[in-house]
Short mmCIF file of C-alpha atoms in Angstrom, two decimals:
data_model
loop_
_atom_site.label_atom_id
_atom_site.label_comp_id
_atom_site.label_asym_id
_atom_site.label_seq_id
_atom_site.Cartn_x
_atom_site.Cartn_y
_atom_site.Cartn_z
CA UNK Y 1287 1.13 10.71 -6.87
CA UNK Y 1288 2.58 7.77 -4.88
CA UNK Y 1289 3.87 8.74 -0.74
CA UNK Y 1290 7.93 9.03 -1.15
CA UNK Y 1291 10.51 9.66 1.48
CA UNK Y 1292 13.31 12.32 0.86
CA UNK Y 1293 16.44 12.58 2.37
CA UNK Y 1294 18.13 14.94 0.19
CA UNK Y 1295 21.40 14.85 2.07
CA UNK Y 1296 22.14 10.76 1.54
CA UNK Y 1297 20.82 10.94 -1.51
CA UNK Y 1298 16.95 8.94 -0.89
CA UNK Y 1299 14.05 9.50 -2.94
CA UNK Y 1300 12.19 6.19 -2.66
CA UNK Y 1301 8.54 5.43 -2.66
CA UNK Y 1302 7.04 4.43 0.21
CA UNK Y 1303 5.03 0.89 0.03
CA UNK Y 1304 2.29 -0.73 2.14
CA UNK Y 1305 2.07 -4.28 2.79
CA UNK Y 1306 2.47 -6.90 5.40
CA UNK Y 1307 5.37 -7.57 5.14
CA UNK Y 1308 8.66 -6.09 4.15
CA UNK Y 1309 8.87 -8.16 1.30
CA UNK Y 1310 6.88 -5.21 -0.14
CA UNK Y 1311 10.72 -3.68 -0.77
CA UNK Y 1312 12.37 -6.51 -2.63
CA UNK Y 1313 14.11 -4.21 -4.80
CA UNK Y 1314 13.33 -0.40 -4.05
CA UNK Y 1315 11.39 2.23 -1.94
CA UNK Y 1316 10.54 1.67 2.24
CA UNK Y 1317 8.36 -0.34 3.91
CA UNK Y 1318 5.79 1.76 6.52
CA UNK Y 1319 4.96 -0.87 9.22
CA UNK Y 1320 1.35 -1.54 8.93
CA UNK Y 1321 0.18 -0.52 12.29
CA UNK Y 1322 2.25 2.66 11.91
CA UNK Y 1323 0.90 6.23 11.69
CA UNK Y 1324 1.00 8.52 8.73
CA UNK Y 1325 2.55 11.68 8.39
CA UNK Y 1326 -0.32 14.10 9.06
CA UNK Y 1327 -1.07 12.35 11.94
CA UNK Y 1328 -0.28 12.51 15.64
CA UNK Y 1329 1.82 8.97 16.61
CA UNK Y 1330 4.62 7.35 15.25
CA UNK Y 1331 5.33 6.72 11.69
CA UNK Y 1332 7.27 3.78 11.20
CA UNK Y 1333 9.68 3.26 8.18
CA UNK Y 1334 11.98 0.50 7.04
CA UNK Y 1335 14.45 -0.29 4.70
CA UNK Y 1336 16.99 -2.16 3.64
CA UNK Y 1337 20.68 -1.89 3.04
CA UNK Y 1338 21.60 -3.55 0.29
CA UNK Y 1339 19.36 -5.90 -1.54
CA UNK Y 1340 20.06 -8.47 -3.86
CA UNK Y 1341 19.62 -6.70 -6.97
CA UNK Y 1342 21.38 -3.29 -6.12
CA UNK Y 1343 24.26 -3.36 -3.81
CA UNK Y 1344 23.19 0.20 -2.44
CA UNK Y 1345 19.65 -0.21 -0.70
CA UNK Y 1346 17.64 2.47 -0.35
CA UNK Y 1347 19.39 2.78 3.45
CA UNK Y 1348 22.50 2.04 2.62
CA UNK Y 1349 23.60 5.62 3.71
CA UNK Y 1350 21.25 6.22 6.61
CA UNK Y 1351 24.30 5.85 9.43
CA UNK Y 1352 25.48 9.11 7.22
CA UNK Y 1353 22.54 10.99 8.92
CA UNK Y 1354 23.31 13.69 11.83
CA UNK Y 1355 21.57 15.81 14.16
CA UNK Y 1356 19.37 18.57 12.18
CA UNK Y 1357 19.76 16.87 9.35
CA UNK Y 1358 16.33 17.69 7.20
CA UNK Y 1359 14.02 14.91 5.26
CA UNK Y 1360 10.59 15.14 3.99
CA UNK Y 1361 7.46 12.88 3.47
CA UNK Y 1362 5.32 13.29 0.88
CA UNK Y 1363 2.21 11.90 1.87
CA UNK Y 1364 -1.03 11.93 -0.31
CA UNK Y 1365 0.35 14.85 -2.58
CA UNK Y 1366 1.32 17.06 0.78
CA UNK Y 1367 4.77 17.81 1.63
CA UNK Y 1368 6.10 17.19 5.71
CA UNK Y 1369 9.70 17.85 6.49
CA UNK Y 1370 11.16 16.54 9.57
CA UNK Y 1371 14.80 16.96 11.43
CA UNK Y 1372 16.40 14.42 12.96
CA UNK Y 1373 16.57 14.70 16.76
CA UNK Y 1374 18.01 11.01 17.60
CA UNK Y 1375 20.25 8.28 15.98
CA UNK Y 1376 21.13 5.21 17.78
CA UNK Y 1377 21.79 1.33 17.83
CA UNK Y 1378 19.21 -0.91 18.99
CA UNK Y 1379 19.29 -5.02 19.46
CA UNK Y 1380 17.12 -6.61 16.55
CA UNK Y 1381 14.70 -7.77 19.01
CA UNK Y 1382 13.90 -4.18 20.47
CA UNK Y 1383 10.34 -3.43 19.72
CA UNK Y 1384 10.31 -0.44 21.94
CA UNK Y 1385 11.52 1.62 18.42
CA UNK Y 1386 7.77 0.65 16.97
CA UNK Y 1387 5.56 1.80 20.04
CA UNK Y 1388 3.03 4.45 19.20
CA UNK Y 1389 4.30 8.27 20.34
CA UNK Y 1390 1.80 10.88 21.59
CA UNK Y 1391 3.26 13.41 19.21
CA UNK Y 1392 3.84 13.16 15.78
CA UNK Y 1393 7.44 11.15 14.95
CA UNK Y 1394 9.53 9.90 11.90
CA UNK Y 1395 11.37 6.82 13.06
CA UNK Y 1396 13.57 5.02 10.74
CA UNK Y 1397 15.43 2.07 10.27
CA UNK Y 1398 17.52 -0.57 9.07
CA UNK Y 1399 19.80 -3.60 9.80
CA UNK Y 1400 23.29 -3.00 11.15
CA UNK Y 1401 26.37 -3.25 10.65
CA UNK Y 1402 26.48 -3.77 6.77
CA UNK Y 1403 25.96 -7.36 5.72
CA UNK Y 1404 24.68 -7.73 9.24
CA UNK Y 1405 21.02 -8.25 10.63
CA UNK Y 1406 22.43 -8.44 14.42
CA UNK Y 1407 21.58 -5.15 15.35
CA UNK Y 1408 19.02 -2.15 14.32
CA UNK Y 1409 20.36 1.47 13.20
CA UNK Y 1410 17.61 4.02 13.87
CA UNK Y 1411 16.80 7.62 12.73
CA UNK Y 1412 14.07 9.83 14.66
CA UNK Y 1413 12.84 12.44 13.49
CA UNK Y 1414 10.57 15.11 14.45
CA UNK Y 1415 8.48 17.78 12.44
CA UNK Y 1416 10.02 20.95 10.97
CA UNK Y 1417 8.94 24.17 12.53
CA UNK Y 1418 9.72 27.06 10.30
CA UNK Y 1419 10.86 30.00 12.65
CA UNK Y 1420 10.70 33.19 11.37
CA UNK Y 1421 12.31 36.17 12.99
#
């Protein structure tokens, strides 16, 4: 069973490839940034993604600005399921690294080029584990 990303409210159900660089995602899926974390883990799990590519107008992200507050997604991650909510979406220079740095607790962080067409800036999703509260 390969690791996938689901964001059932854009629409994303793309497999999620390893590699060192994000040429990995030519055509499909999301690109976890090698010194990332995983999704069981404590730390930041770092995803990328593109836009558009050259062979399919609608890139896997194409849709992530769509993405609001609460919003739910989920990782599948070595046949276990992890849902997240967003908690944060903002726009970042390219050359902002500070996105990447490793968190304490355990964090989703997403992202892509923006505006469409553009690479000048960085659109990026963070997410946070699910807690279930029953009462």
């Amino acid at each position: 069973s390969d690791n996938r990303l689901v964001i059932p409210g854009i629409d994303v159900n793309q497999p999620i490839k390893e590699g060192n660089s994000i040429s990995v995602i030519d055509n499909e899926g999301v690109w976890r940034r090698p010194n990332s974390s995983s999704a069981p883990d404590k730390g930041n799990m770092v995803l990328a993604g593109h836009r558009f590519t050259y062979a399919n107008p609608y890139g896997s992200f194409y849709h992530l600005d769509k993405l609001k507050i609460d919003d739910k997604l989920a990782i599948y991650w070595q046949g276990k399921e992890y849902v997240y909510k967003v908690k944060e979406t903002k726009v970042v220079s390219a050359s902002s690294v500070d996105i990447e740095k490793s968190t304490t607790d355990q964090q989703l962080t997403l992202y892509t080029c923006t505006p469409i067409w553009s690479a000048k800036d960085r659109l990026v999703i963070i997410a946070v584990p699910f807690e279930e509260i029953n009462q």
